[in-house]
Structure formats: C-alpha cells, structure tokens
XYZ file of C-alpha atoms in Angstrom:
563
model
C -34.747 -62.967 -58.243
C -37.219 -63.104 -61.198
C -39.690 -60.833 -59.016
C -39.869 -58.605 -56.030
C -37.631 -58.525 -53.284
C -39.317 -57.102 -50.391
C -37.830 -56.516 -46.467
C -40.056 -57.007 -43.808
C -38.880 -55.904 -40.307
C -35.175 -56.273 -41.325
C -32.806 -53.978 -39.761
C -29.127 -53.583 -40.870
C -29.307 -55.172 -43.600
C -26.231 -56.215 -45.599
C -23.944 -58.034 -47.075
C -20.399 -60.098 -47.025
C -17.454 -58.501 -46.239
C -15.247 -61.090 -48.265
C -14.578 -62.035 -51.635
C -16.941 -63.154 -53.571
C -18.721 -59.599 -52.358
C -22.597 -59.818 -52.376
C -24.419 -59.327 -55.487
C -28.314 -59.155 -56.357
C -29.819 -59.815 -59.189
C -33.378 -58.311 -59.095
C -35.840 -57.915 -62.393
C -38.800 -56.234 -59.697
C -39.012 -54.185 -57.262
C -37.311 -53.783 -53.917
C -39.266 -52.670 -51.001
C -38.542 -51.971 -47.028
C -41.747 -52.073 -45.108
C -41.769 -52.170 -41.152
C -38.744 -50.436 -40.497
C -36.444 -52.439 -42.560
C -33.151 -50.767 -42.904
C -29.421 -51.179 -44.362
C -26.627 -51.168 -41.935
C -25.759 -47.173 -41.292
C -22.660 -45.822 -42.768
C -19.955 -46.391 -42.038
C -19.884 -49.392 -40.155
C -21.334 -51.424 -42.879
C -19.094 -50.089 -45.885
C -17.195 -53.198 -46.359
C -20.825 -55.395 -46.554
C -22.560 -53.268 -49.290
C -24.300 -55.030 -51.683
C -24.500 -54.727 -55.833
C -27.714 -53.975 -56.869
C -28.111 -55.707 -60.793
C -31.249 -54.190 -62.221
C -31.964 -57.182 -64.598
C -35.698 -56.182 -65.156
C -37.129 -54.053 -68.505
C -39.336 -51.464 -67.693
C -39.648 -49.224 -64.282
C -37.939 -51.579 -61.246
C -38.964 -49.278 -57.733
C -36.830 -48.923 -54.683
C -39.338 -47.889 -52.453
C -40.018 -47.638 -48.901
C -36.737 -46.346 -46.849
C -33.236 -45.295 -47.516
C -30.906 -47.959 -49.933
C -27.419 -48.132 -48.755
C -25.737 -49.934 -51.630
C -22.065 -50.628 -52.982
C -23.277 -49.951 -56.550
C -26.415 -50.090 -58.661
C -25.897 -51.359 -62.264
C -27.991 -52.431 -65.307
C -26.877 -55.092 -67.719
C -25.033 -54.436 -71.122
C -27.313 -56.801 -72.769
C -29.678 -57.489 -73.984
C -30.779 -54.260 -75.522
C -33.640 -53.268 -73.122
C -35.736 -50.331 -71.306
C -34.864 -49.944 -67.294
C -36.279 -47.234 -65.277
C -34.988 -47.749 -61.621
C -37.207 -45.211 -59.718
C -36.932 -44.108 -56.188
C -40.285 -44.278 -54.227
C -41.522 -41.556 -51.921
C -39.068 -41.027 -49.179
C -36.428 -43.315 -50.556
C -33.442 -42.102 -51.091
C -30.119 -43.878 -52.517
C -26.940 -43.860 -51.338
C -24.199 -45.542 -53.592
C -20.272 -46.188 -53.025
C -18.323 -47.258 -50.263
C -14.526 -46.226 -49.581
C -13.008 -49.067 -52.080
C -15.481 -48.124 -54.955
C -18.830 -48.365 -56.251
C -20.936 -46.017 -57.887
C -24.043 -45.690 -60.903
C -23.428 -47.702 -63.604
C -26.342 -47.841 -66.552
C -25.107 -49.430 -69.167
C -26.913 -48.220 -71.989
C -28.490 -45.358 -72.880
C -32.285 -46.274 -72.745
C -31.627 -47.150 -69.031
C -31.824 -43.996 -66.354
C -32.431 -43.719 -62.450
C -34.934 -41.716 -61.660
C -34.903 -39.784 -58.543
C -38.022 -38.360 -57.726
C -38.270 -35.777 -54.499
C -35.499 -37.731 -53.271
C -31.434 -37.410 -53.078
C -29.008 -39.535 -54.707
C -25.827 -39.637 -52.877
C -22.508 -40.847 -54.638
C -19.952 -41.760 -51.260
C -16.715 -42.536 -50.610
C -14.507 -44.033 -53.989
C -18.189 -43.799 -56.061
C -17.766 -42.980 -59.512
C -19.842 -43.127 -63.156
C -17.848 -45.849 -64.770
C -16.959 -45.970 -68.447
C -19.657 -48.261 -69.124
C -22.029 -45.540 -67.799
C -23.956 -44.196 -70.746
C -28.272 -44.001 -69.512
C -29.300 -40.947 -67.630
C -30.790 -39.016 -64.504
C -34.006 -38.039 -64.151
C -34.470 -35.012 -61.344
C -37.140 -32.770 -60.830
C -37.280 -29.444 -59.416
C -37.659 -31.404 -55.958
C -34.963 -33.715 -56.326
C -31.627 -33.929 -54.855
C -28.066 -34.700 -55.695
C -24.915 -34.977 -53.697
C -21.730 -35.550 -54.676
C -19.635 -37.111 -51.982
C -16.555 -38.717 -53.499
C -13.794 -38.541 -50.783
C -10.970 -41.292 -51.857
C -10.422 -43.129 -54.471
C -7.685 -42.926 -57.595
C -10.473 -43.793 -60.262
C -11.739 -40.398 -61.913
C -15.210 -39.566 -60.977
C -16.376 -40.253 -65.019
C -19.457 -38.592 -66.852
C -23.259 -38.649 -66.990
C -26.212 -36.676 -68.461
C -29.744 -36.074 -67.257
C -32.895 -37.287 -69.323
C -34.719 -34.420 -71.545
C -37.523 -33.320 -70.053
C -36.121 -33.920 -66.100
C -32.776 -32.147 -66.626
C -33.225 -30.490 -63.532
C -32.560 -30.722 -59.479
C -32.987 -28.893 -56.624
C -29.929 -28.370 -54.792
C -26.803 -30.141 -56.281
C -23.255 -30.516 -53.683
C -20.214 -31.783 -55.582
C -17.232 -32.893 -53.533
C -14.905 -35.081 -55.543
C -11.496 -35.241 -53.538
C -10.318 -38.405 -54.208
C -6.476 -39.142 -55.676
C -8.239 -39.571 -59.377
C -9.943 -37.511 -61.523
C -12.216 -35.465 -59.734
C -13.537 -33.662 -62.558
C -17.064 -34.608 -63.067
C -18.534 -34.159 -67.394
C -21.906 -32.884 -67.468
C -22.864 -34.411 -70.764
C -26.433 -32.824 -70.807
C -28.258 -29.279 -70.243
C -28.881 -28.730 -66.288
C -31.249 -26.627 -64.512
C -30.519 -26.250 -60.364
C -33.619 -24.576 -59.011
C -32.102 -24.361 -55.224
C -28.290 -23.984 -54.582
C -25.299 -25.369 -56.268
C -22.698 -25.912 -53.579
C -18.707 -26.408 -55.009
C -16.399 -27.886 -53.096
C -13.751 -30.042 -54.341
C -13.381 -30.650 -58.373
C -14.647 -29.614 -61.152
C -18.242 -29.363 -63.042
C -16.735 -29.512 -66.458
C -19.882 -28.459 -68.694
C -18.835 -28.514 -72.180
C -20.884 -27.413 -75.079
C -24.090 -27.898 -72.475
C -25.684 -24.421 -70.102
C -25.825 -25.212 -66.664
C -28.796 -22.826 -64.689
C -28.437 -21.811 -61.134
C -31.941 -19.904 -59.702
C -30.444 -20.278 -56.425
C -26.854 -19.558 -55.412
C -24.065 -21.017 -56.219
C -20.557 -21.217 -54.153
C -16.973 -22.163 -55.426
C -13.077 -21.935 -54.526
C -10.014 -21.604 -56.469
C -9.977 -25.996 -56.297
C -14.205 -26.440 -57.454
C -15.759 -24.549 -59.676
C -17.815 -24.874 -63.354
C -15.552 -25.086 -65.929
C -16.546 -23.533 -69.070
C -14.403 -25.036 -71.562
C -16.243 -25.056 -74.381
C -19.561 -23.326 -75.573
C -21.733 -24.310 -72.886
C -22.192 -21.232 -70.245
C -22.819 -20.650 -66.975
C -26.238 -19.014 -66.115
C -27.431 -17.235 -62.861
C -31.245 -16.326 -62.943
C -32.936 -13.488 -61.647
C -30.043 -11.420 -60.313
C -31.296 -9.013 -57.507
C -28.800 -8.617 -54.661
C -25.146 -9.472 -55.037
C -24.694 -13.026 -56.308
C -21.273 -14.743 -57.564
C -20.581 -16.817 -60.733
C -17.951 -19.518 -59.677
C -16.624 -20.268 -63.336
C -13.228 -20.549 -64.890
C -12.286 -22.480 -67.807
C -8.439 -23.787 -66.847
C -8.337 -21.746 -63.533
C -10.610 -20.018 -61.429
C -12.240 -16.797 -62.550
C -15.245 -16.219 -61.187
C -17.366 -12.635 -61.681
C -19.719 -11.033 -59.160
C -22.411 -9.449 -60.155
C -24.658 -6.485 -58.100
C -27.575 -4.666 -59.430
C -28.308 -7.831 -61.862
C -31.874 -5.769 -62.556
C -33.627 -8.500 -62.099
C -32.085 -10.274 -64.758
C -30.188 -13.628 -66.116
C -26.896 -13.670 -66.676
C -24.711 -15.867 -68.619
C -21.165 -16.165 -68.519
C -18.073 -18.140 -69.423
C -14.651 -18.009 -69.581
C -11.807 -18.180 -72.457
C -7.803 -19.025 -71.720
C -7.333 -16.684 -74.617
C -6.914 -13.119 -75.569
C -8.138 -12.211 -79.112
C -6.402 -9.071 -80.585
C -5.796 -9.500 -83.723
C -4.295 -6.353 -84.407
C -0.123 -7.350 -84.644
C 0.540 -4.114 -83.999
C -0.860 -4.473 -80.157
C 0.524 -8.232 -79.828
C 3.031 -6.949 -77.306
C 0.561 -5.510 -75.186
C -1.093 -8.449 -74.413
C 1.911 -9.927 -72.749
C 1.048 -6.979 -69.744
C -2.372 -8.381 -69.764
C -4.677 -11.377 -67.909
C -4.687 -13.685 -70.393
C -8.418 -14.542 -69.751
C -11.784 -13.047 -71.544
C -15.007 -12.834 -69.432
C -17.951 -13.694 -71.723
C -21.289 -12.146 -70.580
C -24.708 -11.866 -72.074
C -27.142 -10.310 -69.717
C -31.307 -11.383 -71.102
C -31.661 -7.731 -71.289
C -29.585 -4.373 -71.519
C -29.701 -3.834 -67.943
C -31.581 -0.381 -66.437
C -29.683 2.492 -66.313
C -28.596 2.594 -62.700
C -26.507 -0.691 -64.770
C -24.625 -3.245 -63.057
C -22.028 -3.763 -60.786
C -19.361 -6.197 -62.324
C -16.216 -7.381 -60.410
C -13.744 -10.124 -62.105
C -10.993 -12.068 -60.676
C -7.772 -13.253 -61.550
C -4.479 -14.695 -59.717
C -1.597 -13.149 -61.165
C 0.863 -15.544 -58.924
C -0.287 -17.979 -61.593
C 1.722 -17.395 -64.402
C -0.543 -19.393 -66.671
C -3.536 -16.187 -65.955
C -0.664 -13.364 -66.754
C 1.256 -12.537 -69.574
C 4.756 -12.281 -68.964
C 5.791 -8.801 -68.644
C 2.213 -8.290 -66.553
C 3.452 -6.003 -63.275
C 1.085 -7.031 -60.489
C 2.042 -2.978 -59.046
C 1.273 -1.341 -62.145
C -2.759 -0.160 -62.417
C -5.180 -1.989 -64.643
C -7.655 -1.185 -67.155
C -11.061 -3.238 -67.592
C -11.698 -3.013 -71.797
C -14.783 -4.522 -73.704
C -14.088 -5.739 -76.936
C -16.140 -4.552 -80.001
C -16.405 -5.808 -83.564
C -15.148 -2.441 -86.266
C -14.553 -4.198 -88.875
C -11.599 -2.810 -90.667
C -8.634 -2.726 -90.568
C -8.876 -5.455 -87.765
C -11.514 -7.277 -86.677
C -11.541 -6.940 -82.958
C -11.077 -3.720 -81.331
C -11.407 -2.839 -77.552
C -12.916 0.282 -75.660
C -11.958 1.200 -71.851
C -14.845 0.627 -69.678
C -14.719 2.039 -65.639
C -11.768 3.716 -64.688
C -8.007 3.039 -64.413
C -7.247 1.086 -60.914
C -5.674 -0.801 -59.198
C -6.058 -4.245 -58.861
C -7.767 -5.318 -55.592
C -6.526 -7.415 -52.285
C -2.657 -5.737 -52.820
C 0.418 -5.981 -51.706
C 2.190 -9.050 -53.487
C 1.047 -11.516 -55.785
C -1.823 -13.438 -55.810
C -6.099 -12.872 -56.219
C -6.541 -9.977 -58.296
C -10.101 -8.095 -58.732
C -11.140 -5.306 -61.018
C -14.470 -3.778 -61.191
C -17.034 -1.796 -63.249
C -19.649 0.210 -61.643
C -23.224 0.732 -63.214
C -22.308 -0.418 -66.557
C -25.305 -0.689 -69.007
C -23.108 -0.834 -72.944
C -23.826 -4.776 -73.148
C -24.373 -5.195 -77.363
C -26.435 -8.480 -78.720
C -24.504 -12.006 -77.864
C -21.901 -12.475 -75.780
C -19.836 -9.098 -75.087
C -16.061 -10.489 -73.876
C -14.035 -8.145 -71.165
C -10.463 -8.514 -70.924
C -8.110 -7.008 -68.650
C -4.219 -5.537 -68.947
C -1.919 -2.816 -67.226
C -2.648 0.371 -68.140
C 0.938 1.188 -69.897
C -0.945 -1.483 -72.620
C -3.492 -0.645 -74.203
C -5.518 -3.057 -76.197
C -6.508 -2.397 -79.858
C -8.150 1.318 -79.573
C -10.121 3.130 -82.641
C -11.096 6.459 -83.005
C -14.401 6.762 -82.810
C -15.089 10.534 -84.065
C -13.329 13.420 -86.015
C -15.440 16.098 -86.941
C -14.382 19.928 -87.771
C -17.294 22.957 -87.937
C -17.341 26.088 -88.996
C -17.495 29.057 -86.417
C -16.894 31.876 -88.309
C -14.952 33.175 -91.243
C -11.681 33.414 -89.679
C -12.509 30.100 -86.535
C -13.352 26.459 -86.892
C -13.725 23.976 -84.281
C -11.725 20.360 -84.194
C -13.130 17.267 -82.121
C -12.516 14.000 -82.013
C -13.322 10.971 -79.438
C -11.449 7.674 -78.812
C -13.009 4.257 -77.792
C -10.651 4.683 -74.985
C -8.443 6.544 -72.804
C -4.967 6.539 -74.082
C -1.294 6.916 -72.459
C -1.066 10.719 -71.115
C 2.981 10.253 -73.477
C 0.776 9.750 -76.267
C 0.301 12.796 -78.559
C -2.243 13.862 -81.385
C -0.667 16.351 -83.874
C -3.821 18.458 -86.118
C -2.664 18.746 -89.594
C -4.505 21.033 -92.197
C -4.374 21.172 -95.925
C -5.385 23.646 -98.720
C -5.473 21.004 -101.503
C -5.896 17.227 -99.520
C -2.619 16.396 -100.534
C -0.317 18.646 -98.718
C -0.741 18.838 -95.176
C 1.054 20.877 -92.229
C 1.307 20.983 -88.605
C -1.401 23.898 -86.568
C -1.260 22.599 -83.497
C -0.740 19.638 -80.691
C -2.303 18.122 -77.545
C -1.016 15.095 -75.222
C -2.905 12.265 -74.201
C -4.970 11.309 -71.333
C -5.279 8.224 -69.056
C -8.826 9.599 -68.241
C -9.811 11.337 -70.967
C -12.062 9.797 -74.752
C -12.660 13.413 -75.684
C -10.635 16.117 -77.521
C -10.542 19.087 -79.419
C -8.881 22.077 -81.092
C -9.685 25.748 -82.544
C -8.085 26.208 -85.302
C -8.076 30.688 -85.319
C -6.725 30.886 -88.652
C -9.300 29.331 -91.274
C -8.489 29.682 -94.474
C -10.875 30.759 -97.538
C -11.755 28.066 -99.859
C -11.013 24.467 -98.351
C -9.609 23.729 -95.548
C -8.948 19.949 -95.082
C -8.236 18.893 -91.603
C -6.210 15.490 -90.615
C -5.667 14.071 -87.156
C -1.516 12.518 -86.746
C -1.871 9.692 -83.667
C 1.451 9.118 -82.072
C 1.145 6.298 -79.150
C 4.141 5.838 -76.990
C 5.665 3.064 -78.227
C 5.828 5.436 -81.725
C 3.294 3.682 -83.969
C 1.910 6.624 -85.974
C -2.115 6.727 -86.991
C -3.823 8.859 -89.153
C -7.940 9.422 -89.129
C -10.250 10.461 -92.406
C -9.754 13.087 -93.895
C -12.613 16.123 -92.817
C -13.005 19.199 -94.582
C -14.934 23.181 -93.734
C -15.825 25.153 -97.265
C -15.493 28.651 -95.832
C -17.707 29.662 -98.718
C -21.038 30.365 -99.719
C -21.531 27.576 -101.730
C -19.885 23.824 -102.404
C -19.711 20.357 -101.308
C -17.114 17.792 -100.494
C -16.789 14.424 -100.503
C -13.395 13.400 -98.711
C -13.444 9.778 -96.673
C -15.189 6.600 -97.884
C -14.689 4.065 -94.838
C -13.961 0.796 -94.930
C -12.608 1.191 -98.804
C -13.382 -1.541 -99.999
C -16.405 -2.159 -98.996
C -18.428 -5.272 -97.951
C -21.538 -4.422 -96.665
C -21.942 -1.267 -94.525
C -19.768 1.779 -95.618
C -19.645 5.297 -94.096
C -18.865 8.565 -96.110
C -17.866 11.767 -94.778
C -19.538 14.624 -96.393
C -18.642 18.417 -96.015
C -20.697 21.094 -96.655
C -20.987 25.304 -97.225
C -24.579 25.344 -95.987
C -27.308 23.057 -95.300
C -28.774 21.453 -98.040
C -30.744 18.620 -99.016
C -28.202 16.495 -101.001
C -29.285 13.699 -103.470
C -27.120 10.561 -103.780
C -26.028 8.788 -106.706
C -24.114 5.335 -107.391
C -23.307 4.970 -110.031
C -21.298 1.701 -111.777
C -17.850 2.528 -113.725
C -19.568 2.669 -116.816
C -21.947 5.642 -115.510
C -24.664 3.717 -114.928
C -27.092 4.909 -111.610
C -27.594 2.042 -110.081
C -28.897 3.467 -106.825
C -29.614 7.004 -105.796
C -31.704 8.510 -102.605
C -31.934 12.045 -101.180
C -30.922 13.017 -97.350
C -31.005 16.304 -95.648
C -27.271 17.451 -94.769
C -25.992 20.131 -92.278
C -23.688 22.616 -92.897
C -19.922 21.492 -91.668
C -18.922 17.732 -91.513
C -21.876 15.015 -92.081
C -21.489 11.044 -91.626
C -23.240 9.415 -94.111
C -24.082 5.219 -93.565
C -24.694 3.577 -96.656
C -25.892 0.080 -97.217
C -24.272 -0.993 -100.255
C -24.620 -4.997 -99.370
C -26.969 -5.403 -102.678
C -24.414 -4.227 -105.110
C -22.226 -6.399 -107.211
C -18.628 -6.547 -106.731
C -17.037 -3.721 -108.803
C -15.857 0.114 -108.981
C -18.257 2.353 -108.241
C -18.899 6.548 -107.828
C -20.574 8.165 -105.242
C -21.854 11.846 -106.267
C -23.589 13.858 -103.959
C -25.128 16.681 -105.827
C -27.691 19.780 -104.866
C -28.774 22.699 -107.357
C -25.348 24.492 -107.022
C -22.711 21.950 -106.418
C -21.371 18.183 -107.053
C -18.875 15.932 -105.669
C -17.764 12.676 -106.726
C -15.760 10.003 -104.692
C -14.685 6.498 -106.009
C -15.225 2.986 -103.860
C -15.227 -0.641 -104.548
C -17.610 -3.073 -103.425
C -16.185 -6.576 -102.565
C-alpha cells in the first residue's frame, strides 16, 4: 500500500494463521476510526500480522491499540522512518512463536509518545535492529517476553527522548533474557525487575521513582555505566549487581542522588594482604552521592550471598563477623589502602549460608568520584595505614606518644614504642595490644631523656608481618630543631615532612638543588613538639634536593628526591 491504510468499523482484525503468515507493506499511515480493533490477545496470536514500514519520513499508527506479530523497516534503501504512535495508541508486538521491533537502520526509530510499547510472548530486538526509541517522560514500556529460545537482543533510545515513565522488564524465555541498553536512560516513574537482566554497559540508567529487583532481574553494571537513584528521602533500594546480585539500600539519602555500581573484583594491591582477600566478598560497591551527605549521614546496607562461591573468597567463614572498609588512595608504598567504616558485625539473615547484609549507619566520609566499599571477615583485614604518630613534650622528665590507624586492627596484634638517643639505635620502653574497636592509641613515656629523644612505633599484625612508622622526635631543650621523616621519599608531587621542635618558632624553609642552589623557600609558623609539614614540590625538576628549616638559633637539613 503506497498510501494510508485506514480501518473503519473493523473489529478483530487479523490475519492468517498459516504459512505464508500475513504481511503489510504500508509507506502511510495506519488508522482505526469507529471502533476498529485487532483480535484481543491471546486468541488471535497465531493471526498477527507484520507491519513493513516502507514509507520515509513519520508513518502514524493512530487511533486505537495495534496488536501486531512484528513491526519492521526495510534494510534498504538508505532512508528516514519515524513510526509514531498517535494519542491513545498503543503497540503491542510479539506473539508466543516470535516477533518483535525490528528497525533496520539507524536513522529509523519508533516513537512512542504518552503511550506504552509492549514486547509479548517470544518478542525480541533482532540483530538487524540498529534505529532507536523515542519516550518521553509520559511514555511507557513493558517488557513481556515469556517463551522463546531467541535472546531478547539490544536497542538504544534517541538523544533528546532517552527517557520513559515507568519501564517493566520480564524476559523469561529459554534464550537470552538479558536485554543491552545501548544508550543513556532516564525512568521518571518506576522501574519494575522481574525476570533478566538490564545489562547497561558504559551508559547511566536514572530511576526518580523506585525501582524493584530479585536475585534472577536486576541492572547489571558491567562496565562504566552506573546505576542512579534521584532524590533519596525515605528508604529506597538499588537493585544492581554486575555478575550476581548485589543490591545496596540506602536511608537518609538527604535528599540526594546516588550512583552506584558494582565490580566482581577486589583491588588490594598490597601482596602482603593478598591472603586476606580470600576471607573476603569478592565484590566492591561503587558509590558517589551528588553531595557529601548532612551530618545525621546515611544509612547504607549491602548484600551478598555467600552460598555462591563465585561472591566469597575461599577461606570466607559465613560464622565469623565482618568488617565494612572504604578504600582510599595513600599513595605510597601501595596504591590502594582501606579504612574500617561502622562497626565489626555480623552478617545479617544468619544461621547457614546464603543472603548476607552488612550495614553502615550515618556515614557522611564520601571523598570526590566514586568511593568503593568492600567487605571481609574480621580475622582479615584489608590494606590498613597509620594515619598519625605524634610525640609532645610534657615536662622535663614526661612526654606523650599517640598514634591513630585508618582502622581497627586484630586485638593479637601488638605495637611495641621504641626510643632512640641518636636515630640509629633504638630500644624497647614499652607495649600495648591491639583492638577490634579501637583507631586510637597512646603511651607516656616517664623517663625523657635530655637532648633528643627519637621515638619509633614497631607494628606486629598477627600473621607476624612487622611495620615500622616515621621517625618523631621531642628536643628536651631550650633551643633546636629537627628534621627526621620526609614521606613518600621519593617524591612525586605532594610530600609531607615531620618537623620537631624545642619551642615555637616561626621556621623559614629552604630547597635547595644538590648544587646549593635555593630554588624555593617560604616561612610557616611551627609549634613546639612534632609538626607535619605538606609541601608541594610538583614544580620541581627531577633531582636530589635539601630541605633546611632554619630560625635565628637553629638549622636542620634533610635530603629528598623528586621523581
């Protein structure tokens, strides 16, 4: 038909049931006036008809709901098709042997309007399917595939309309029922999951509604592409997993958005820890909240299945309590260091294998991009730094020794306080164990020395791996300073210096190059005791270089190199 195709009066409309199955080949429009209609589902499954869009330009199905086996445009010639539902029209495709969307190239798009596009029965995007959707923030789309042993195929949505409503996926056919989102997509209502999954890729898919899933449907984020929940208020759950279902609920969302996705890996880098993470879940949670969250923070709950031995490392005990850790970038010596976050627990829904959950209450420490949680037993620690050692001067004869992890440790782990007359030489004043629930430590130290007294911190973890921190000095004397710790040594970009002093002072710096050349030199005030100094040195050239820190009765040098 080289024009329109219009239905006047016609009710159950349809076509053969036997081979050769109907076809139509329309270039205009198709309209149902007077109460034309197809023949309800299912009773006239085995007559749908093949709707061949063979027009260029916008072809309109207007006027009721279309009932069809499949709706196609050709492969050539290269052409513009825009097959547009009318008001009230909604389209129906796929019957229980097949059918489905097929636009054949990618100038060529359906576009729904206020309406809903239903894909039934065996209904599928087929190979050839390369144009795109147009929604709107009215429009509908419902995923409906319920045999079949074709896989359910791709498709994308057209910029500028990649967005629907509400949006119901239900592919439980014997084929692939895992649908490729090859495009950006907004749902302004409800996403409903299921059967299958939404497999999203490098592309965001936006939920200002709610959104629903099961252990068998859910969004996979395999890739870069994230899940996003808008304008979390009240409770609200992310259904997301990457390989396997891992979803995260979030409470006390402030208001805001909240992206997530989910990695099959667990990055520590550190070999000395690579044991550990065979007693952890072998997933990271990726979140990026559009703000740092109030501070009454936000109520975080993950969930793994540790009866799947693909989400647990090996020597994971599903008795044993769990630690929730956040992992943080220090730089040297490894790359990718964790800190405890919440408290030791244990895992929810015991006794026995099987759903896991682990929460964190009013957390607000979210850092720019994506900040990745990870989860193990407590006996395992993941890659923990010391964040502080500091020692100050209480009197002539007292000082005072402190020092704060990233993280709780084993309570069998043990920190041995070492002191020194000359930084070389060091000797055992004292010990304290470790503590499941405890970051912070510290030490007097009743016997301080005149002169200076260097002070060293001996980490013993219980699998016997042996740390040491900087070294930190106290000048029980009127006058002097001290440089002792340049950190990381060498040096890329950002270095920090530990600085002890008799008094307070104000100090000025010099860098100089290793022919004695200043080539950059400031003044800071100082107190008396330990000081952390944070130098920039990202504008020097790569070489040896001397830091002196001098005031009008005493110098210290230390050496560095810039990489």
């Amino acid at each position: 038909m080289n024009g329109n195709l219009t239905l006047d009066g016609v009710t159950d409309f349809n076509g053969g049931t036997s081979n050769p199955f109907t076809t139509i080949n329309l270039a205009g429009n198709m309209v149902l006036q007077n109460s034309s209609t197809f023949v309800a589902s299912p009773g006239g499954d085995g007559g749908r008809i093949t709707l061949n869009c063979i027009g260029t330009g916008t072809q309109n199905l207007s006027g009721g709901s279309f009932l069809l086996f499949r709706v196609i445009t050709p492969a050539a010639p290269a052409n513009s098709v825009n097959i547009v539902l009318g008001t009230a029209s909604d389209l129906q495709v796929g019957n229980l042997s097949g059918g489905g969307l097929t636009l054949q190239q990618t100038t060529h798009s359906l576009s729904i309007n206020g309406n809903t596009f239903t894909m039934y029965g065996a209904a599928l995007f087929q190979a050839t399917h390369t144009g795109t959707i147009s929604g709107s923030a009215t429009s509908n789309m419902v995923v409906n595939k319920t045999t079949g042993f074709a896989n359910i195929g791709a498709t994308g949505f057209t910029t500028g309309f990649q967005e629907l409503n509400n949006l119901s996926y239900n592919s439980d056919g014997l084929g692939g029922n895992n649908l490729n989102l090859l495009s950006p997509l907004t749902v302004n209502g409800n996403l409903t999951m299921i059967h299958g999954l939404i497999v999203i890729g490098a592309n965001n898919l936006t939920v200002v509604g709610t959104a629903t899933g099961v252990p068998l449907s859910y969004v996979s984020t395999n890739s870069t592409g994230t899940f996003i929940q808008k304008n979390i208020t009240v409770l609200r759950s992310i259904p997301v997993g990457n390989s396997t279902y891992n979803p995260l609920t979030i409470a006390n969302g402030n208001n805001l958005d909240w992206a997530v996705r989910v990695n099959d890996v667990l990055t520590v880098d550190d070999p000395s820890f690579a044991s550990n993470t065979l007693k952890a879940v072998q997933r990271e949670w990726h979140i990026q909240p559009s703000a740092l969250p109030l501070l009454s923070g936000a109520d975080l709950v993950f969930q793994w299945d540790d009866s799947d031995p693909t989400q647990v490392g090996i020597n994971y005990v599903n008795t044993e309590n769990v630690q929730i850790w956040r992992e943080v970038s220090s730089g040297q010596p490894w790359g990718n260091d964790w800190i405890a976050v919440g408290v030791a627990q244990t895992a929810g829904n015991p006794p026995g294998p099987g759903v896991r959950t682990a929460f964190i209450n009013g957390w607000t420490g979210f850092a720019g991009g994506f900040n990745p949680f990870a989860i193990s037993n407590i006996s395992a620690p993941l890659p923990v730094k010391l964040i502080d050692f500091t020692a100050t001067k209480i009197s002539n004869t007292r000082s005072f020794i402190t020092w704060v992890l990233a993280a709780c440790c084993s309570r069998d782990a043990k920190f041995e306080i070492q002191r020194s007359a000359d930084g070389i030489n060091f000797s055992l004043i004292g010990s304290i164990t470790g503590s499941e629930t405890n970051r912070f430590y510290n030490f007097h130290d009743n016997d301080l020395q005149k002169g200076i007294n260097y002070y060293r911190l001996k980490g013993i973890d219980v699998d016997g791996k042996i740390s040491y921190s900087k070294v930190v000095a106290i000048i029980n004397d009127a006058t002097g300073l001290l440089l002792t710790t340049v950190a990381p040594n060498p040096v890329q970009d950002n270095m920090t210096v530990s600085l002890s002093a008799a008094k307070a002072a104000t100090v000025r710096f010099v860098i100089s190059d290793i022919a004695g050349r200043p080539v950059k030199q400031w003044s800071a005030p100082i107190a008396e005791g330990s000081n952390t100094i944070s130098i920039n040195a990202s504008g020097l050239a790569a070489g040896i270089y001397h830091l002196g820190a001098i005031t009008g009765d005493s110098k210290t040098v230390i050496r560095f190199v810039k990489q």
